[in-house]
Structure formats: C-alpha cells, structure tokens
Short mmCIF file of C-alpha atoms in Angstrom, two decimals:
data_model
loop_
_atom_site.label_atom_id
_atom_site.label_comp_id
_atom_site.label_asym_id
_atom_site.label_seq_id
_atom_site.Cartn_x
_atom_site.Cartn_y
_atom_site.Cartn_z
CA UNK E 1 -9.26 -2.85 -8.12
CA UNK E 2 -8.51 -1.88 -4.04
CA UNK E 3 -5.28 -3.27 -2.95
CA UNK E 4 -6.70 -6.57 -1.34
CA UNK E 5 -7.81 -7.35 -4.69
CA UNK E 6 -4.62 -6.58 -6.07
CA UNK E 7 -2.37 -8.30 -3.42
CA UNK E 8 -3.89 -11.58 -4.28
CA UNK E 9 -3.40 -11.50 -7.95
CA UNK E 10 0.25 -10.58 -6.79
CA UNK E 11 0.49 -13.85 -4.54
CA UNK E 12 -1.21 -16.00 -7.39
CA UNK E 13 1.33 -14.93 -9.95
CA UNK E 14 4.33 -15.12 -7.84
CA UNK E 15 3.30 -18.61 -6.30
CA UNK E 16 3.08 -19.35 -9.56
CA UNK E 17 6.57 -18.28 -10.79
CA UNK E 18 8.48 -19.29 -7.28
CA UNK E 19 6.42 -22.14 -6.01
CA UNK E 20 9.87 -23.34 -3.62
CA UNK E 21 10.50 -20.00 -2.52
CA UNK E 22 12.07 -20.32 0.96
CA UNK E 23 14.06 -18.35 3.03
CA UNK E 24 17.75 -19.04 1.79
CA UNK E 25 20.05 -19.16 4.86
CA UNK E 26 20.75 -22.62 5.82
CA UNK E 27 20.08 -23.57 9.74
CA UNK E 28 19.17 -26.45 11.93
CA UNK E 29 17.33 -25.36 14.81
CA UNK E 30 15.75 -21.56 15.98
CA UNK E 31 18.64 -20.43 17.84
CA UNK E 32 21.33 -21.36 14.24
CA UNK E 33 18.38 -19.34 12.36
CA UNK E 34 18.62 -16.33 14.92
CA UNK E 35 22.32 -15.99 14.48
CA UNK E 36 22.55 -16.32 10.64
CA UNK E 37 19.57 -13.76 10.45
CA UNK E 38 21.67 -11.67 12.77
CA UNK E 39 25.17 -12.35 11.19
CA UNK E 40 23.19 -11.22 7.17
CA UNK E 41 22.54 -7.49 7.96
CA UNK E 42 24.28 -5.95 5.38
CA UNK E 43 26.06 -9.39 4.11
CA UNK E 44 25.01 -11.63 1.71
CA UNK E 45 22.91 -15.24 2.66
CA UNK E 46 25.39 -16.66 0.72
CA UNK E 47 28.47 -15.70 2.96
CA UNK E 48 26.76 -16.37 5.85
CA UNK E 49 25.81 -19.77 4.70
CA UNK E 50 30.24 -20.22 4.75
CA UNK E 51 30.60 -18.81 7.90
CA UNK E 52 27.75 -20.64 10.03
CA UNK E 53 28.94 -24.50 10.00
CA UNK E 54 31.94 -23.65 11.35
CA UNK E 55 30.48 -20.67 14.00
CA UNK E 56 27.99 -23.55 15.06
CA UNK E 57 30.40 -26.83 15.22
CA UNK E 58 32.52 -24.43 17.51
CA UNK E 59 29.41 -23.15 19.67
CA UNK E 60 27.12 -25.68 19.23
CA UNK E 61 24.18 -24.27 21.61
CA UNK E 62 23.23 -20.65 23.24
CA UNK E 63 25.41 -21.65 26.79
CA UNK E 64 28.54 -21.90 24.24
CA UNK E 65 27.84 -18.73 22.51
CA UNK E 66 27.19 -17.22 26.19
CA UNK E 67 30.57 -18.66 27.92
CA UNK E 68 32.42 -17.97 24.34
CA UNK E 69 35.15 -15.25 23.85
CA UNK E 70 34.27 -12.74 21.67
CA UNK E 71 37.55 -12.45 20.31
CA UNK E 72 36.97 -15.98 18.92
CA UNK E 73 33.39 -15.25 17.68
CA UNK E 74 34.78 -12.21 15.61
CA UNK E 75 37.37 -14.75 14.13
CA UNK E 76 34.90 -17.30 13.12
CA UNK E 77 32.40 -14.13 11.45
CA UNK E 78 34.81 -12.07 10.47
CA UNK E 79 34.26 -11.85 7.04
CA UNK E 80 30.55 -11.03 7.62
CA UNK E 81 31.73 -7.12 8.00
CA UNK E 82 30.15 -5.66 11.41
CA UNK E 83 32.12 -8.45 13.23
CA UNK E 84 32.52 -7.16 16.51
CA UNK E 85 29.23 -5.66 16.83
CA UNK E 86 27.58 -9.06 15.41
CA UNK E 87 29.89 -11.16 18.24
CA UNK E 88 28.94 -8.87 20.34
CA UNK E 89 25.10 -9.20 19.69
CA UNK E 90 25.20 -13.05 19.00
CA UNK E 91 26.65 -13.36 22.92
CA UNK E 92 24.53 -10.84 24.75
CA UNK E 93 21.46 -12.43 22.87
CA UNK E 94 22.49 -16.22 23.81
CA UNK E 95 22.88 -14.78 27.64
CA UNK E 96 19.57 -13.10 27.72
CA UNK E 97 17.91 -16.54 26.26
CA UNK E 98 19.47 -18.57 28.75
CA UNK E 99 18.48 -16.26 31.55
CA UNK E 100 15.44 -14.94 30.75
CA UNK E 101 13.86 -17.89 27.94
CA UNK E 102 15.04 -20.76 29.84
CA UNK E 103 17.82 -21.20 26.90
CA UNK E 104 14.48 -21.14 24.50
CA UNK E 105 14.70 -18.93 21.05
CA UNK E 106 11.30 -16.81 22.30
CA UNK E 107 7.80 -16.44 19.90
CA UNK E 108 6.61 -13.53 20.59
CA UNK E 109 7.76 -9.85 19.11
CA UNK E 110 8.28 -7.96 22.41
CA UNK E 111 10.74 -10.97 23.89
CA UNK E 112 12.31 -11.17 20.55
CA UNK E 113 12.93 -7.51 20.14
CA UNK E 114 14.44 -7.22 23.35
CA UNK E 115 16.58 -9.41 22.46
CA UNK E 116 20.69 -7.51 21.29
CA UNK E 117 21.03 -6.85 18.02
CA UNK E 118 17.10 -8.27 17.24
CA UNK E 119 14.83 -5.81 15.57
CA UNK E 120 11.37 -6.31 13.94
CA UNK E 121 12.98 -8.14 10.54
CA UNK E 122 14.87 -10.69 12.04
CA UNK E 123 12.01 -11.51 14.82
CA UNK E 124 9.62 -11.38 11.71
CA UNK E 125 11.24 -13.66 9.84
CA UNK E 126 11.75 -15.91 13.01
CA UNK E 127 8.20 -15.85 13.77
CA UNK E 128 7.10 -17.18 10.40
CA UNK E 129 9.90 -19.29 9.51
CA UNK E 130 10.49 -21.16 12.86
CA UNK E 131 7.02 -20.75 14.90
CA UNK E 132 4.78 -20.68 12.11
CA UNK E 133 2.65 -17.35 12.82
CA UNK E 134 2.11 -14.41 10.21
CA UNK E 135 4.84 -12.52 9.69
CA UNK E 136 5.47 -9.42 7.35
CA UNK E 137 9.69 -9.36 6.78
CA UNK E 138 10.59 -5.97 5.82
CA UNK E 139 13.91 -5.95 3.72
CA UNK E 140 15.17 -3.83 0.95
CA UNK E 141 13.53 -6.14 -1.79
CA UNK E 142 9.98 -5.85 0.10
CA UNK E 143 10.18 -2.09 0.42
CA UNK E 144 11.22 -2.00 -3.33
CA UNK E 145 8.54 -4.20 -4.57
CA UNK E 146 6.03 -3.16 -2.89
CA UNK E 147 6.40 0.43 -3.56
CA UNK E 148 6.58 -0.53 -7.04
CA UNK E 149 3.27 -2.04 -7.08
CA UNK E 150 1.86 0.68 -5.99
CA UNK E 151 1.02 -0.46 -2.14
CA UNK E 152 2.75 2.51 -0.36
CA UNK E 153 4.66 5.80 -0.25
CA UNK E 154 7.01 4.86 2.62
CA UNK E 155 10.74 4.35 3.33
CA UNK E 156 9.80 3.41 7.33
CA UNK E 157 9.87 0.00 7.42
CA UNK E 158 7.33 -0.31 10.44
CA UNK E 159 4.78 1.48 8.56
CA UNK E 160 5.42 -0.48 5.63
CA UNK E 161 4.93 -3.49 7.74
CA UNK E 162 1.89 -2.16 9.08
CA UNK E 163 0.24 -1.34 5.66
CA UNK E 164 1.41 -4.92 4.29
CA UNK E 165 -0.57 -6.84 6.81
CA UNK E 166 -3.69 -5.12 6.38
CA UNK E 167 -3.69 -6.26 2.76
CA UNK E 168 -1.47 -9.94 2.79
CA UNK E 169 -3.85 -12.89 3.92
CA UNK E 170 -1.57 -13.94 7.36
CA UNK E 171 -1.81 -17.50 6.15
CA UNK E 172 -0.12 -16.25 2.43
CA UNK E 173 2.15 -13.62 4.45
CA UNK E 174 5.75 -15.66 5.59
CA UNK E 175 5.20 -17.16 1.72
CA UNK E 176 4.82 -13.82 -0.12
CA UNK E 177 7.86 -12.71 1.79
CA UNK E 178 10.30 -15.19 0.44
CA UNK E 179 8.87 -14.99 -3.01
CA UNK E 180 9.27 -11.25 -3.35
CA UNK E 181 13.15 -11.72 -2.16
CA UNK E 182 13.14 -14.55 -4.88
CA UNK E 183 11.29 -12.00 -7.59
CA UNK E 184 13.77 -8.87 -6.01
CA UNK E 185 16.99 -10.93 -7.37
CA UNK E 186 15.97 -12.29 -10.23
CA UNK E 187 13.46 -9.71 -12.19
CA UNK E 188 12.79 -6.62 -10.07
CA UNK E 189 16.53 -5.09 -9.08
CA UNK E 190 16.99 -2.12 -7.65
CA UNK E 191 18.60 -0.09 -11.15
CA UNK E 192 17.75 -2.44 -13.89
CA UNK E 193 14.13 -4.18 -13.23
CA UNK E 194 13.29 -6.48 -15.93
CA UNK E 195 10.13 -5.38 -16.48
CA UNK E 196 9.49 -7.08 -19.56
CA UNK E 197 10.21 -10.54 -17.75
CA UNK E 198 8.09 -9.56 -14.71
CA UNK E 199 4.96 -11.41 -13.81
CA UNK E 200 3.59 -8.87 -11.89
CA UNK E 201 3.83 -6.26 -14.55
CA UNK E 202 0.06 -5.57 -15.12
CA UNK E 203 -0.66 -4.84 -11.58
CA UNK E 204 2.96 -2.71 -11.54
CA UNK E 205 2.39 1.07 -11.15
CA UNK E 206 6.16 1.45 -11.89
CA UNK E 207 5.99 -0.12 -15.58
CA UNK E 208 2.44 0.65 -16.30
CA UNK E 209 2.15 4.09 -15.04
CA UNK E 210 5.36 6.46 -14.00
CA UNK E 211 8.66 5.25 -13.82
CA UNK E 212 10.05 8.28 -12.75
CA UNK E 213 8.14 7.56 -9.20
CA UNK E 214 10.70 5.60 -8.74
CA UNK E 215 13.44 7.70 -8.60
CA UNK E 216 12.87 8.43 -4.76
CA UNK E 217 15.46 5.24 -4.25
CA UNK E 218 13.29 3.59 -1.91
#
C-alpha cells in the first residue's frame, strides 16, 4: 500500500469517527477568525473562545483594532499568555489590512504571511476555513499523527506541509485537518495514545510496527 492509498483509508475512517469535525474557535466573520487563530498560539481554543466576545464587542472591526491602544488590547487578552506580543500583532495586522487589503482579511498565502504575527498555520487554516481553498494546517496534533502513521520523518512543519499535500485529496484536505485535531485530543495524545481505541490503528506504524520510533518527541 503507497501512501495515497493509505491516506484515504485514513480519511474514510476518521470521517467516519468525527463526521462534525470543525475547527473549534468560535468567530463571526474572517477578520474575528484571524485574531482568535492569532490570539491560540500556545493557548488553548477554549480560552480564547472567553476572551474573543469581549476583544470583539470592544473592537468591533480592523479600523478599531488599528486606532486601539495596545495597552487596552493586552487587558482584554491578557490571559492568553504572549499578550503584548499578540496586541501587538493583532494591531499591526488590522493596519496593514486596512492599508494595503482595502480593510479585506486577504486569500492568498504571500498577502497573508506578510501579514504581523501570520505564518503558514494560521493563513492555512484561514484559507480553508474562511475562503474555501485546500489547505494543509500544520499543528502539533498533525505533526504527531502523521508521523505516527508513518507519512514522514520530519519536525519542519513546511516540509511536513509539503509532503501532506502531495498525498491528501485538496477537496478532503481543510476536513482531514480538523479531524486529526479531533482524533489528537481524544485517542492519539502526545504520552498516552490510546491505541487500542484508535481507528486508524491498522494503517499505524507506531502501534503496528515500532513504538520506540516514537520517542524522537515529534
């Protein structure tokens, strides 16, 4: 079996086992989804989901965020941790859209990446989730997963992300995303997988062939 075979047994089985599986941070239009995405580096969704009604009833639009003090950003994210380099961010990106996007969140990866703070996860994730194109988002439970399943060696996230979409379908690709997040917190954790409960466990070169592989803490 070549990996394209085996990625879409993968997708079968988790569509299968997380057939809702979206993208948990709660927003209402591309620029809210920009700024939780940015505010949930190295927080959890679930904080950031307390944070953002009251960070977006207070600056309801990018001109807000871009005539906002920054001092009263940080207050409103503080317990996100990386405050003042997220208020930071969140302001500098909201001038550079207004300026350069005509106050537009942009749809392409160059114009997203050159946006502050914005790096190929977040304008992934905003490319699939908001504009609809293929995207391949790169977090800690996709690098786990995958290298569990035998699809790479890698801890580089951009090669990672280069591998995966020369095996994912791009129409199954924003999908298979969310669903591995969904499988990474409920079955395949970082030092106890569940391997037993796992529905990918017969394509799994972690359970099925060396679990000492593993050890590399990728």
């Amino acid at each position: 079996m070549d990996n394209k075979e085996k990625i879409l047994l993968c997708i079968e089985k988790l569509k299968s086992e997380y057939p809702n599986s979206k993208c948990s941070l709660t927003y209402n239009s591309p620029l809210e989804m920009l700024i939780a995405t940015r505010l949930s580096a190295q927080c959890t969704d679930l904080r950031v989901n307390e944070v953002t009604p009251t960070l977006f009833a207070k600056f309801p639009d990018a001109h807000a965020f871009a005539n906002a003090d920054i001092c009263e950003v940080e207050k409103c994210i503080y317990t996100c941790g990386l405050y003042k380099t997220k208020a930071r961010d969140i302001v500098e990106m909201c001038k550079k859209i207004i300026n350069e996007f005509d106050g537009k969140v942009p749809d392409t990866m160059e114009k997203l990446t050159s946006l502050p703070g914005v790096g190929r996860k977040t304008a992934n994730l905003v490319l699939g989730d908001i504009y609809g194109k293929p995207a391949i988002v790169v977090d800690t439970h996709f690098i786990r997963i995958t290298h569990r399943l035998g699809f790479h060696n890698s801890k580089d996230a951009v090669t990672i992300e280069k591998i995966m979409r020369n095996i994912v379908p791009e129409d199954e690709s924003n999908s298979f995303c969310h669903r591995i997040v969904s499988h990474g917190r409920a079955i395949c954790n970082a030092k106890k997988p569940k391997c037993d409960l796992c529905c990918l466990k017969e394509f799994c070169t972690y359970f099925n062939i060396d679990k000492n592989f593993s050890k590399q803490k990728i």
